[in-house]
PDB file of C-alpha atoms in Angstrom:
ATOM      1  CA  MET A1151     -17.032 215.846 106.153  1.00  0.00           C
ATOM      2  CA  SER A1152     -19.073 216.614 109.268  1.00  0.00           C
ATOM      3  CA  THR A1153     -17.541 216.882 112.719  1.00  0.00           C
ATOM      4  CA  ALA A1154     -19.274 213.642 113.706  1.00  0.00           C
ATOM      5  CA  ASP A1155     -17.815 211.808 110.698  1.00  0.00           C
ATOM      6  CA  THR A1156     -14.343 213.195 111.416  1.00  0.00           C
ATOM      7  CA  LYS A1157     -14.582 211.859 114.963  1.00  0.00           C
ATOM      8  CA  LEU A1158     -15.831 208.505 113.676  1.00  0.00           C
ATOM      9  CA  ALA A1159     -12.915 208.266 111.232  1.00  0.00           C
ATOM     10  CA  ALA A1160     -10.505 208.925 114.105  1.00  0.00           C
ATOM     11  CA  LYS A1161     -12.244 206.230 116.152  1.00  0.00           C
ATOM     12  CA  PHE A1162     -11.849 203.693 113.334  1.00  0.00           C
ATOM     13  CA  TYR A1163      -8.219 204.723 112.835  1.00  0.00           C
ATOM     14  CA  GLU A1164      -7.416 204.065 116.510  1.00  0.00           C
ATOM     15  CA  ALA A1165      -9.414 200.842 116.535  1.00  0.00           C
ATOM     16  CA  LEU A1166      -7.381 199.558 113.582  1.00  0.00           C
ATOM     17  CA  LEU A1167      -4.182 200.358 115.462  1.00  0.00           C
ATOM     18  CA  ASP A1168      -5.528 198.565 118.532  1.00  0.00           C
ATOM     19  CA  TYR A1169      -6.530 195.495 116.525  1.00  0.00           C
ATOM     20  CA  ASP A1170      -3.083 195.342 114.927  1.00  0.00           C
ATOM     21  CA  ALA A1171      -1.394 195.620 118.331  1.00  0.00           C
ATOM     22  CA  THR A1172      -3.592 193.270 120.359  1.00  0.00           C
ATOM     23  CA  LYS A1173      -5.236 190.752 118.040  1.00  0.00           C
ATOM     24  CA  ARG A1174      -3.693 190.363 114.610  1.00  0.00           C
ATOM     25  CA  LYS A1175      -1.309 192.240 112.385  1.00  0.00           C
ATOM     26  CA  LEU A1176      -2.852 194.235 109.547  1.00  0.00           C
ATOM     27  CA  PRO A1177       0.067 194.719 107.132  1.00  0.00           C
ATOM     28  CA  GLY A1178      -2.179 196.230 104.477  1.00  0.00           C
ATOM     29  CA  VAL A1179      -2.816 199.288 106.647  1.00  0.00           C
ATOM     30  CA  LYS A1180       0.591 199.524 108.290  1.00  0.00           C
ATOM     31  CA  ALA A1181       1.200 202.810 106.488  1.00  0.00           C
ATOM     32  CA  ASN A1182      -0.665 205.737 108.051  1.00  0.00           C
ATOM     33  CA  ALA A1183      -2.064 206.843 104.682  1.00  0.00           C
ATOM     34  CA  ARG A1184      -3.582 203.430 104.050  1.00  0.00           C
ATOM     35  CA  ARG A1185      -5.035 203.227 107.541  1.00  0.00           C
ATOM     36  CA  GLU A1186      -6.583 206.652 107.134  1.00  0.00           C
ATOM     37  CA  SER A1187      -7.970 205.732 103.710  1.00  0.00           C
ATOM     38  CA  PHE A1188      -9.572 202.579 105.095  1.00  0.00           C
ATOM     39  CA  ALA A1189     -10.998 204.442 108.098  1.00  0.00           C
ATOM     40  CA  LEU A1190     -12.620 206.980 105.781  1.00  0.00           C
ATOM     41  CA  GLN A1191     -14.118 204.218 103.631  1.00  0.00           C
ATOM     42  CA  LEU A1192     -15.609 202.727 106.790  1.00  0.00           C
ATOM     43  CA  VAL A1193     -17.184 206.100 107.576  1.00  0.00           C
ATOM     44  CA  ASP A1194     -18.713 206.261 104.085  1.00  0.00           C
ATOM     45  CA  SER A1195     -20.114 202.750 104.391  1.00  0.00           C
ATOM     46  CA  THR A1196     -21.613 203.241 107.846  1.00  0.00           C
ATOM     47  CA  ARG A1197     -23.149 206.529 106.675  1.00  0.00           C
ATOM     48  CA  ARG A1198     -25.370 204.566 104.290  1.00  0.00           C
ATOM     49  CA  THR A1199     -26.544 202.342 107.131  1.00  0.00           C
ATOM     50  CA  ARG A1200     -27.097 205.337 109.406  1.00  0.00           C
ATOM     51  CA  TYR A1201     -29.183 206.961 106.672  1.00  0.00           C
ATOM     52  CA  VAL A1202     -31.782 204.186 106.883  1.00  0.00           C
ATOM     53  CA  ALA A1203     -31.735 204.137 110.687  1.00  0.00           C
ATOM     54  CA  THR A1204     -32.267 207.901 110.786  1.00  0.00           C
ATOM     55  CA  ALA A1205     -35.027 207.782 108.155  1.00  0.00           C
ATOM     56  CA  LEU A1206     -36.925 205.220 110.218  1.00  0.00           C
ATOM     57  CA  LYS A1207     -37.184 207.765 113.033  1.00  0.00           C
ATOM     58  CA  ARG A1208     -38.271 210.856 111.121  1.00  0.00           C
ATOM     59  CA  ASP A1209     -41.361 212.110 109.331  1.00  0.00           C
ATOM     60  CA  ILE A1210     -41.463 211.234 105.630  1.00  0.00           C
ATOM     61  CA  GLY A1211     -43.798 212.785 103.084  1.00  0.00           C
ATOM     62  CA  ALA A1212     -46.141 210.415 101.251  1.00  0.00           C
ATOM     63  CA  PHE A1213     -44.735 211.679  97.929  1.00  0.00           C
ATOM     64  CA  ARG A1214     -41.600 209.600  98.584  1.00  0.00           C
ATOM     65  CA  SER A1215     -43.526 206.446  97.679  1.00  0.00           C
ATOM     66  CA  ASP A1216     -45.097 207.986  94.557  1.00  0.00           C
ATOM     67  CA  PRO A1217     -43.057 207.243  91.397  1.00  0.00           C
ATOM     68  CA  HIS A1218     -44.958 209.979  89.560  1.00  0.00           C
ATOM     69  CA  ASP A1219     -43.325 212.522  91.857  1.00  0.00           C
ATOM     70  CA  GLU A1220     -39.725 213.511  91.054  1.00  0.00           C
ATOM     71  CA  ARG A1221     -38.921 213.283  94.782  1.00  0.00           C
ATOM     72  CA  PHE A1222     -39.606 209.533  94.777  1.00  0.00           C
ATOM     73  CA  ASP A1223     -37.180 207.422  96.793  1.00  0.00           C
ATOM     74  CA  PRO A1224     -37.787 203.637  96.982  1.00  0.00           C
ATOM     75  CA  VAL A1225     -36.085 203.258 100.365  1.00  0.00           C
ATOM     76  CA  LEU A1226     -38.065 206.079 101.941  1.00  0.00           C
ATOM     77  CA  GLY A1227     -41.126 204.820 100.088  1.00  0.00           C
ATOM     78  CA  ALA A1228     -40.637 201.403 101.673  1.00  0.00           C
ATOM     79  CA  ILE A1229     -40.721 203.079 105.090  1.00  0.00           C
ATOM     80  CA  ILE A1230     -44.031 204.738 104.179  1.00  0.00           C
ATOM     81  CA  TYR A1231     -45.457 201.295 103.430  1.00  0.00           C
ATOM     82  CA  ILE A1232     -43.949 199.804 106.595  1.00  0.00           C
ATOM     83  CA  ARG A1233     -45.789 202.417 108.637  1.00  0.00           C
ATOM     84  CA  ALA A1234     -48.987 201.373 106.901  1.00  0.00           C
ATOM     85  CA  ALA A1235     -48.244 197.729 107.833  1.00  0.00           C
ATOM     86  CA  ASP A1236     -47.957 196.885 104.120  1.00  0.00           C
ATOM     87  CA  VAL A1237     -45.125 194.347 104.139  1.00  0.00           C
ATOM     88  CA  ASP A1238     -45.648 193.327 100.504  1.00  0.00           C
ATOM     89  CA  ASN A1239     -45.292 196.790  98.960  1.00  0.00           C
ATOM     90  CA  ALA A1240     -42.464 197.721 101.347  1.00  0.00           C
ATOM     91  CA  SER A1241     -40.507 194.592 100.413  1.00  0.00           C
ATOM     92  CA  TRP A1242     -41.294 195.118  96.727  1.00  0.00           C
ATOM     93  CA  LEU A1243     -39.833 198.628  96.833  1.00  0.00           C
ATOM     94  CA  ALA A1244     -36.799 197.355  98.739  1.00  0.00           C
ATOM     95  CA  PHE A1245     -36.279 194.819  95.960  1.00  0.00           C
ATOM     96  CA  LEU A1246     -36.659 197.418  93.205  1.00  0.00           C
ATOM     97  CA  SER A1247     -34.170 199.696  94.959  1.00  0.00           C
ATOM     98  CA  VAL A1248     -31.544 196.955  94.653  1.00  0.00           C
ATOM     99  CA  ALA A1249     -32.590 195.566  91.261  1.00  0.00           C
ATOM    100  CA  PHE A1250     -32.074 198.973  89.617  1.00  0.00           C
ATOM    101  CA  GLY A1251     -29.819 200.657  92.135  1.00  0.00           C
ATOM    102  CA  ARG A1252     -29.137 204.336  92.617  1.00  0.00           C
ATOM    103  CA  SER A1253     -27.020 205.887  89.880  1.00  0.00           C
ATOM    104  CA  VAL A1254     -24.597 208.702  90.669  1.00  0.00           C
ATOM    105  CA  LYS A1255     -25.909 210.716  87.716  1.00  0.00           C
ATOM    106  CA  SER A1256     -29.565 209.761  87.409  1.00  0.00           C
ATOM    107  CA  LYS A1257     -30.210 208.929  91.087  1.00  0.00           C
ATOM    108  CA  TRP A1258     -33.419 206.817  91.418  1.00  0.00           C
ATOM    109  CA  GLU A1259     -34.766 207.802  87.997  1.00  0.00           C
ATOM    110  CA  LEU A1260     -34.559 204.327  86.450  1.00  0.00           C
ATOM    111  CA  CYS A1261     -36.405 202.749  89.353  1.00  0.00           C
ATOM    112  CA  ARG A1262     -38.947 205.582  89.285  1.00  0.00           C
ATOM    113  CA  ALA A1263     -39.530 205.261  85.535  1.00  0.00           C
ATOM    114  CA  VAL A1264     -40.205 201.534  85.754  1.00  0.00           C
ATOM    115  CA  HIS A1265     -42.217 201.505  88.974  1.00  0.00           C
ATOM    116  CA  GLY A1266     -44.346 204.371  87.680  1.00  0.00           C
ATOM    117  CA  GLN A1267     -44.516 203.136  84.049  1.00  0.00           C
ATOM    118  CA  LEU A1268     -43.177 206.464  82.817  1.00  0.00           C
ATOM    119  CA  GLY A1269     -45.884 208.396  84.612  1.00  0.00           C
ATOM    120  CA  THR A1270     -48.894 206.380  83.468  1.00  0.00           C
ATOM    121  CA  LYS A1271     -49.556 203.955  86.353  1.00  0.00           C
ATOM    122  CA  ILE A1272     -47.951 202.477  89.467  1.00  0.00           C
ATOM    123  CA  TRP A1273     -46.868 198.863  89.533  1.00  0.00           C
ATOM    124  CA  THR A1274     -47.847 198.032  93.111  1.00  0.00           C
ATOM    125  CA  TRP A1275     -47.359 194.550  94.526  1.00  0.00           C
ATOM    126  CA  PRO A1276     -51.055 193.533  94.173  1.00  0.00           C
ATOM    127  CA  GLU A1277     -50.870 194.490  90.483  1.00  0.00           C
ATOM    128  CA  VAL A1278     -47.580 192.764  89.623  1.00  0.00           C
ATOM    129  CA  SER A1279     -48.372 189.671  91.658  1.00  0.00           C
ATOM    130  CA  LYS A1280     -51.557 189.187  89.621  1.00  0.00           C
ATOM    131  CA  HIS A1281     -50.018 190.042  86.241  1.00  0.00           C
ATOM    132  CA  PRO A1282     -46.213 189.670  86.491  1.00  0.00           C
ATOM    133  CA  LEU A1283     -45.690 189.285  82.767  1.00  0.00           C
ATOM    134  CA  LYS A1284     -47.403 192.601  81.994  1.00  0.00           C
ATOM    135  CA  LEU A1285     -44.725 194.585  83.779  1.00  0.00           C
ATOM    136  CA  CYS A1286     -41.915 192.429  82.437  1.00  0.00           C
ATOM    137  CA  ASP A1287     -43.134 192.657  78.823  1.00  0.00           C
ATOM    138  CA  TRP A1288     -43.610 196.410  79.166  1.00  0.00           C
ATOM    139  CA  ILE A1289     -40.022 196.877  80.373  1.00  0.00           C
ATOM    140  CA  ASN A1290     -38.637 194.755  77.543  1.00  0.00           C
ATOM    141  CA  ASP A1291     -40.757 196.472  74.875  1.00  0.00           C
ATOM    142  CA  ASN A1292     -39.978 199.991  76.116  1.00  0.00           C
ATOM    143  CA  ALA A1293     -36.357 199.485  77.145  1.00  0.00           C
ATOM    144  CA  GLU A1294     -34.899 202.157  74.890  1.00  0.00           C
ATOM    145  CA  LYS A1295     -37.488 204.758  75.838  1.00  0.00           C
ATOM    146  CA  ILE A1296     -37.006 204.027  79.527  1.00  0.00           C
ATOM    147  CA  ARG A1297     -33.217 204.264  79.259  1.00  0.00           C
ATOM    148  CA  LYS A1298     -33.045 207.389  77.101  1.00  0.00           C
ATOM    149  CA  GLY A1299     -35.483 209.442  79.113  1.00  0.00           C
ATOM    150  CA  PRO A1300     -35.269 212.341  79.421  1.00  0.00           C
ATOM    151  CA  PRO A1301     -33.443 212.331  81.685  1.00  0.00           C
ATOM    152  CA  PRO A1302     -31.027 209.554  80.599  1.00  0.00           C
ATOM    153  CA  ARG A1303     -31.411 206.758  83.126  1.00  0.00           C
ATOM    154  CA  ALA A1304     -28.840 204.241  84.321  1.00  0.00           C
ATOM    155  CA  PHE A1305     -28.510 201.322  86.715  1.00  0.00           C
ATOM    156  CA  GLY A1306     -26.590 201.885  89.932  1.00  0.00           C
ATOM    157  CA  ASN A1307     -22.943 200.860  90.178  1.00  0.00           C
ATOM    158  CA  HIS A1308     -23.695 197.484  91.759  1.00  0.00           C
ATOM    159  CA  ARG A1309     -25.978 196.669  88.805  1.00  0.00           C
ATOM    160  CA  LYS A1310     -24.035 198.412  86.036  1.00  0.00           C
ATOM    161  CA  TYR A1311     -23.818 195.297  83.840  1.00  0.00           C
ATOM    162  CA  GLU A1312     -27.582 194.743  83.784  1.00  0.00           C
ATOM    163  CA  THR A1313     -29.916 195.484  80.896  1.00  0.00           C
ATOM    164  CA  LEU A1314     -33.571 196.431  80.515  1.00  0.00           C
ATOM    165  CA  ARG A1315     -34.104 193.908  77.735  1.00  0.00           C
ATOM    166  CA  ARG A1316     -34.268 190.150  78.073  1.00  0.00           C
ATOM    167  CA  SER A1317     -30.958 188.583  77.120  1.00  0.00           C
ATOM    168  CA  GLY A1318     -30.597 184.882  77.772  1.00  0.00           C
ATOM    169  CA  ASN A1319     -31.247 184.472  81.491  1.00  0.00           C
ATOM    170  CA  ARG A1320     -30.357 188.084  82.230  1.00  0.00           C
ATOM    171  CA  GLY A1321     -32.192 191.364  81.994  1.00  0.00           C
ATOM    172  CA  ALA A1322     -34.546 193.246  84.295  1.00  0.00           C
ATOM    173  CA  PRO A1323     -37.681 191.461  82.994  1.00  0.00           C
ATOM    174  CA  HIS A1324     -36.233 188.051  83.922  1.00  0.00           C
ATOM    175  CA  THR A1325     -34.995 189.347  87.267  1.00  0.00           C
ATOM    176  CA  ILE A1326     -38.348 190.831  88.227  1.00  0.00           C
ATOM    177  CA  TYR A1327     -40.394 187.866  87.024  1.00  0.00           C
ATOM    178  CA  SER A1328     -38.243 185.354  88.924  1.00  0.00           C
ATOM    179  CA  TYR A1329     -38.509 187.479  92.068  1.00  0.00           C
ATOM    180  CA  ILE A1330     -42.300 187.624  91.865  1.00  0.00           C
ATOM    181  CA  GLU A1331     -42.502 183.875  91.259  1.00  0.00           C
ATOM    182  CA  TRP A1332     -40.255 183.212  94.247  1.00  0.00           C
ATOM    183  CA  ILE A1333     -42.360 185.319  96.603  1.00  0.00           C
ATOM    184  CA  LEU A1334     -45.662 183.938  95.320  1.00  0.00           C
ATOM    185  CA  GLY A1335     -44.332 180.396  95.643  1.00  0.00           C
ATOM    186  CA  ALA A1336     -43.490 181.125  99.267  1.00  0.00           C
ATOM    187  CA  GLY A1337     -46.987 182.441  99.972  1.00  0.00           C
ATOM    188  CA  GLY A1338     -46.058 186.121 100.081  1.00  0.00           C
ATOM    189  CA  HIS A1339     -43.332 188.154 101.729  1.00  0.00           C
ATOM    190  CA  LYS A1340     -44.672 187.854 105.262  1.00  0.00           C
ATOM    191  CA  LYS A1341     -45.088 184.083 105.002  1.00  0.00           C
ATOM    192  CA  LEU A1342     -41.572 183.721 103.573  1.00  0.00           C
ATOM    193  CA  PHE A1343     -40.083 185.741 106.411  1.00  0.00           C
ATOM    194  CA  GLU A1344     -42.078 183.908 109.074  1.00  0.00           C
ATOM    195  CA  ASP A1345     -41.242 180.452 107.703  1.00  0.00           C
ATOM    196  CA  THR A1346     -37.566 181.326 107.424  1.00  0.00           C
ATOM    197  CA  ALA A1347     -37.488 182.601 111.007  1.00  0.00           C
ATOM    198  CA  THR A1348     -39.035 179.329 112.173  1.00  0.00           C
ATOM    199  CA  GLN A1349     -36.550 177.280 110.143  1.00  0.00           C
ATOM    200  CA  ALA A1350     -33.698 179.300 111.642  1.00  0.00           C
ATOM    201  CA  ASN A1351     -35.054 179.026 115.194  1.00  0.00           C
ATOM    202  CA  LYS A1352     -35.275 182.828 115.137  1.00  0.00           C
ATOM    203  CA  ASN A1353     -31.521 183.191 114.710  1.00  0.00           C
ATOM    204  CA  PRO A1354     -31.065 186.359 112.585  1.00  0.00           C
ATOM    205  CA  ASN A1355     -27.714 185.244 111.151  1.00  0.00           C
ATOM    206  CA  LEU A1356     -29.018 181.818 110.176  1.00  0.00           C
ATOM    207  CA  ALA A1357     -32.222 183.289 108.718  1.00  0.00           C
ATOM    208  CA  PHE A1358     -30.112 185.613 106.544  1.00  0.00           C
ATOM    209  CA  ASP A1359     -27.994 182.681 105.408  1.00  0.00           C
ATOM    210  CA  ILE A1360     -31.027 180.544 104.531  1.00  0.00           C
ATOM    211  CA  LEU A1361     -32.530 183.302 102.402  1.00  0.00           C
ATOM    212  CA  TYR A1362     -29.160 184.106 100.831  1.00  0.00           C
ATOM    213  CA  HIS A1363     -28.583 180.536  99.666  1.00  0.00           C
ATOM    214  CA  ASN A1364     -32.179 179.888  98.600  1.00  0.00           C
ATOM    215  CA  MET A1365     -32.948 183.046  96.619  1.00  0.00           C
ATOM    216  CA  PRO A1366     -33.662 181.914  93.023  1.00  0.00           C
ATOM    217  CA  VAL A1367     -33.750 185.415  91.506  1.00  0.00           C
ATOM    218  CA  LEU A1368     -32.118 185.495  88.071  1.00  0.00           C
ATOM    219  CA  SER A1369     -29.057 187.759  87.702  1.00  0.00           C
ATOM    220  CA  PHE A1370     -29.043 188.331  91.448  1.00  0.00           C
ATOM    221  CA  GLY A1371     -25.509 187.242  92.291  1.00  0.00           C
ATOM    222  CA  ARG A1372     -23.812 187.377  95.675  1.00  0.00           C
ATOM    223  CA  LEU A1373     -23.761 191.176  95.879  1.00  0.00           C
ATOM    224  CA  ALA A1374     -27.384 191.756  94.864  1.00  0.00           C
ATOM    225  CA  ARG A1375     -28.584 189.069  97.291  1.00  0.00           C
ATOM    226  CA  PHE A1376     -26.385 190.487 100.022  1.00  0.00           C
ATOM    227  CA  ASP A1377     -27.605 194.046  99.380  1.00  0.00           C
ATOM    228  CA  TYR A1378     -31.282 193.090  99.202  1.00  0.00           C
ATOM    229  CA  LEU A1379     -31.300 190.992 102.350  1.00  0.00           C
ATOM    230  CA  SER A1380     -29.275 193.611 104.209  1.00  0.00           C
ATOM    231  CA  MET A1381     -31.846 196.218 103.193  1.00  0.00           C
ATOM    232  CA  LEU A1382     -34.690 194.045 104.500  1.00  0.00           C
ATOM    233  CA  GLY A1383     -32.867 193.770 107.798  1.00  0.00           C
ATOM    234  CA  LYS A1384     -32.044 197.480 108.046  1.00  0.00           C
ATOM    235  CA  LEU A1385     -35.665 198.372 107.347  1.00  0.00           C
ATOM    236  CA  GLY A1386     -36.846 195.909 109.984  1.00  0.00           C
ATOM    237  CA  LEU A1387     -39.061 194.046 107.534  1.00  0.00           C
ATOM    238  CA  THR A1388     -37.714 190.792 108.920  1.00  0.00           C
ATOM    239  CA  ASP A1389     -35.274 189.982 111.693  1.00  0.00           C
ATOM    240  CA  ILE A1390     -32.223 189.008 109.669  1.00  0.00           C
ATOM    241  CA  LYS A1391     -28.605 190.079 109.900  1.00  0.00           C
ATOM    242  CA  ALA A1392     -25.565 188.974 107.937  1.00  0.00           C
ATOM    243  CA  GLY A1393     -23.160 187.006 110.113  1.00  0.00           C
ATOM    244  CA  SER A1394     -20.592 186.811 107.341  1.00  0.00           C
ATOM    245  CA  VAL A1395     -19.251 188.954 104.511  1.00  0.00           C
ATOM    246  CA  TYR A1396     -19.947 186.215 101.927  1.00  0.00           C
ATOM    247  CA  LEU A1397     -16.599 186.557 100.181  1.00  0.00           C
ATOM    248  CA  THR A1398     -16.977 183.434  98.050  1.00  0.00           C
ATOM    249  CA  GLY A1399     -17.588 184.495  94.473  1.00  0.00           C
ATOM    250  CA  SER A1400     -16.573 188.102  95.077  1.00  0.00           C
ATOM    251  CA  THR A1401     -13.850 190.073  93.299  1.00  0.00           C
ATOM    252  CA  GLY A1402     -13.270 193.463  94.915  1.00  0.00           C
ATOM    253  CA  PRO A1403     -14.032 192.426  98.517  1.00  0.00           C
ATOM    254  CA  ILE A1404     -11.789 189.368  98.430  1.00  0.00           C
ATOM    255  CA  ALA A1405      -8.967 191.387  96.868  1.00  0.00           C
ATOM    256  CA  GLY A1406      -9.407 193.977  99.607  1.00  0.00           C
ATOM    257  CA  ALA A1407      -9.344 191.325 102.327  1.00  0.00           C
ATOM    258  CA  ARG A1408      -6.145 189.828 100.921  1.00  0.00           C
ATOM    259  CA  LEU A1409      -4.564 193.262 100.799  1.00  0.00           C
ATOM    260  CA  LEU A1410      -5.689 194.092 104.318  1.00  0.00           C
ATOM    261  CA  PHE A1411      -4.478 190.920 106.009  1.00  0.00           C
ATOM    262  CA  PHE A1412      -1.545 189.933 103.751  1.00  0.00           C
ATOM    263  CA  ASP A1413      -0.638 193.127 101.866  1.00  0.00           C
ATOM    264  CA  ASN A1414      -1.054 191.097  98.677  1.00  0.00           C
ATOM    265  CA  ILE A1415      -4.228 191.068  96.577  1.00  0.00           C
ATOM    266  CA  LYS A1416      -3.175 187.705  95.106  1.00  0.00           C
ATOM    267  CA  ALA A1417      -2.377 185.980  98.399  1.00  0.00           C
ATOM    268  CA  ALA A1418      -3.271 182.279  98.284  1.00  0.00           C
ATOM    269  CA  VAL A1419      -5.668 182.017 101.198  1.00  0.00           C
ATOM    270  CA  ASP A1420      -8.983 180.238 101.683  1.00  0.00           C
ATOM    271  CA  SER A1421     -11.966 182.562 101.199  1.00  0.00           C
ATOM    272  CA  ALA A1422     -13.772 181.091 104.225  1.00  0.00           C
ATOM    273  CA  ALA A1423     -10.785 181.902 106.439  1.00  0.00           C
ATOM    274  CA  LEU A1424     -10.626 185.423 105.017  1.00  0.00           C
ATOM    275  CA  ASP A1425     -14.342 185.838 105.620  1.00  0.00           C
ATOM    276  CA  GLN A1426     -13.949 184.891 109.262  1.00  0.00           C
ATOM    277  CA  SER A1427     -11.060 187.317 109.607  1.00  0.00           C
ATOM    278  CA  LEU A1428     -13.251 190.137 108.307  1.00  0.00           C
ATOM    279  CA  VAL A1429     -16.035 189.123 110.698  1.00  0.00           C
ATOM    280  CA  ASP A1430     -13.601 189.319 113.608  1.00  0.00           C
ATOM    281  CA  LEU A1431     -12.344 192.735 112.494  1.00  0.00           C
ATOM    282  CA  ALA A1432     -15.900 194.016 111.913  1.00  0.00           C
ATOM    283  CA  ASN A1433     -16.845 192.992 115.445  1.00  0.00           C
ATOM    284  CA  HIS A1434     -13.785 194.775 116.821  1.00  0.00           C
ATOM    285  CA  LEU A1435     -14.677 197.940 114.888  1.00  0.00           C
ATOM    286  CA  ASP A1436     -18.374 197.583 115.780  1.00  0.00           C
ATOM    287  CA  VAL A1437     -19.602 197.706 112.181  1.00  0.00           C
ATOM    288  CA  ASN A1438     -22.054 195.380 110.438  1.00  0.00           C
ATOM    289  CA  MET A1439     -21.068 192.948 107.708  1.00  0.00           C
ATOM    290  CA  GLN A1440     -22.482 195.001 104.836  1.00  0.00           C
ATOM    291  CA  ASP A1441     -20.490 198.025 105.938  1.00  0.00           C
ATOM    292  CA  MET A1442     -17.319 195.951 106.193  1.00  0.00           C
ATOM    293  CA  GLU A1443     -17.894 194.368 102.774  1.00  0.00           C
ATOM    294  CA  ASP A1444     -18.547 197.734 101.170  1.00  0.00           C
ATOM    295  CA  ALA A1445     -15.594 199.454 102.846  1.00  0.00           C
ATOM    296  CA  VAL A1446     -12.990 196.806 102.037  1.00  0.00           C
ATOM    297  CA  CYS A1447     -14.189 196.643  98.426  1.00  0.00           C
ATOM    298  CA  ASN A1448     -13.975 200.401  97.907  1.00  0.00           C
ATOM    299  CA  TRP A1449     -10.702 200.728  99.814  1.00  0.00           C
ATOM    300  CA  GLN A1450      -8.820 198.277  97.594  1.00  0.00           C
ATOM    301  CA  LYS A1451      -9.634 200.440  94.561  1.00  0.00           C
ATOM    302  CA  SER A1452      -7.467 203.225  95.995  1.00  0.00           C
ATOM    303  CA  PRO A1453      -5.742 201.998  99.168  1.00  0.00           C
ATOM    304  CA  ASN A1454      -3.161 204.763  99.446  1.00  0.00           C
ATOM    305  CA  VAL A1455      -5.398 207.768  98.834  1.00  0.00           C
ATOM    306  CA  TYR A1456      -9.021 208.002  99.981  1.00  0.00           C
ATOM    307  CA  LYS A1457     -11.492 208.373  97.134  1.00  0.00           C
ATOM    308  CA  PRO A1458     -15.246 208.523  97.736  1.00  0.00           C
ATOM    309  CA  PHE A1459     -17.372 206.073  95.766  1.00  0.00           C
ATOM    310  CA  ARG A1460     -20.986 207.172  95.656  1.00  0.00           C
ATOM    311  CA  GLY A1461     -22.455 204.677  93.181  1.00  0.00           C
TER     312      GLY A1461
END
């Protein structure tokens, strides 16, 4: 851990003590080991946010947006497109980064293989928006080849239950097709963002909430929607910001919140009340809602001993 991260962990540790003493008891982190574990999870979560903020300020090679290059990175690629004022392709890459996720073992390889059709073409937004079924059929028909590689490719941890083949209403082809239809129905990414901002009276929290509750993308549950919209906001593609942790429908985050505030993962407490408690704590710690959601979810997996979760 860097010196800066060590200092940040100490800052979070003291802030948790202060919150417990001045605002509300936090029985779940009464023990020093638990408080330290939670502080370190907060550092890990904010590091991911800081990564995007830092990337937005530095030079990035054009190869980062090229899926035929092994150095491809959809988040950095989105920034390349943002700098070219290409909102559609930037938003498309942001979506793909969440739809496939980053695997601990195979990194961005699954996203790269699909976006670059295994090295034969690039599925840019103009192409997929004109022929959405072509990409979706290709993924379904070549699922095994895409997955096996080499190298073997996997979804990221947040998407680990997804599949490359159509299966009922699930599967990457359905997810991608429904996303394209949603954006086209809204008149494009830019029009969707502009109309939502108007509907929300340019309130970033309300705009996030409107998009969150109106996203019709198949197999995009609360976490995928939360991750995608948070990424749009972090990249500056649209002025949105989560004003809540969106606990309803969650498993790990709500268990973590119960443990944090009641020292009982099965505590009978309303999810809306828990959500507001996390918002209040996040504001006290000066972290955004995605970082709080991520940290409390990972912390409850190993509350007594810090364990990094990189998926």
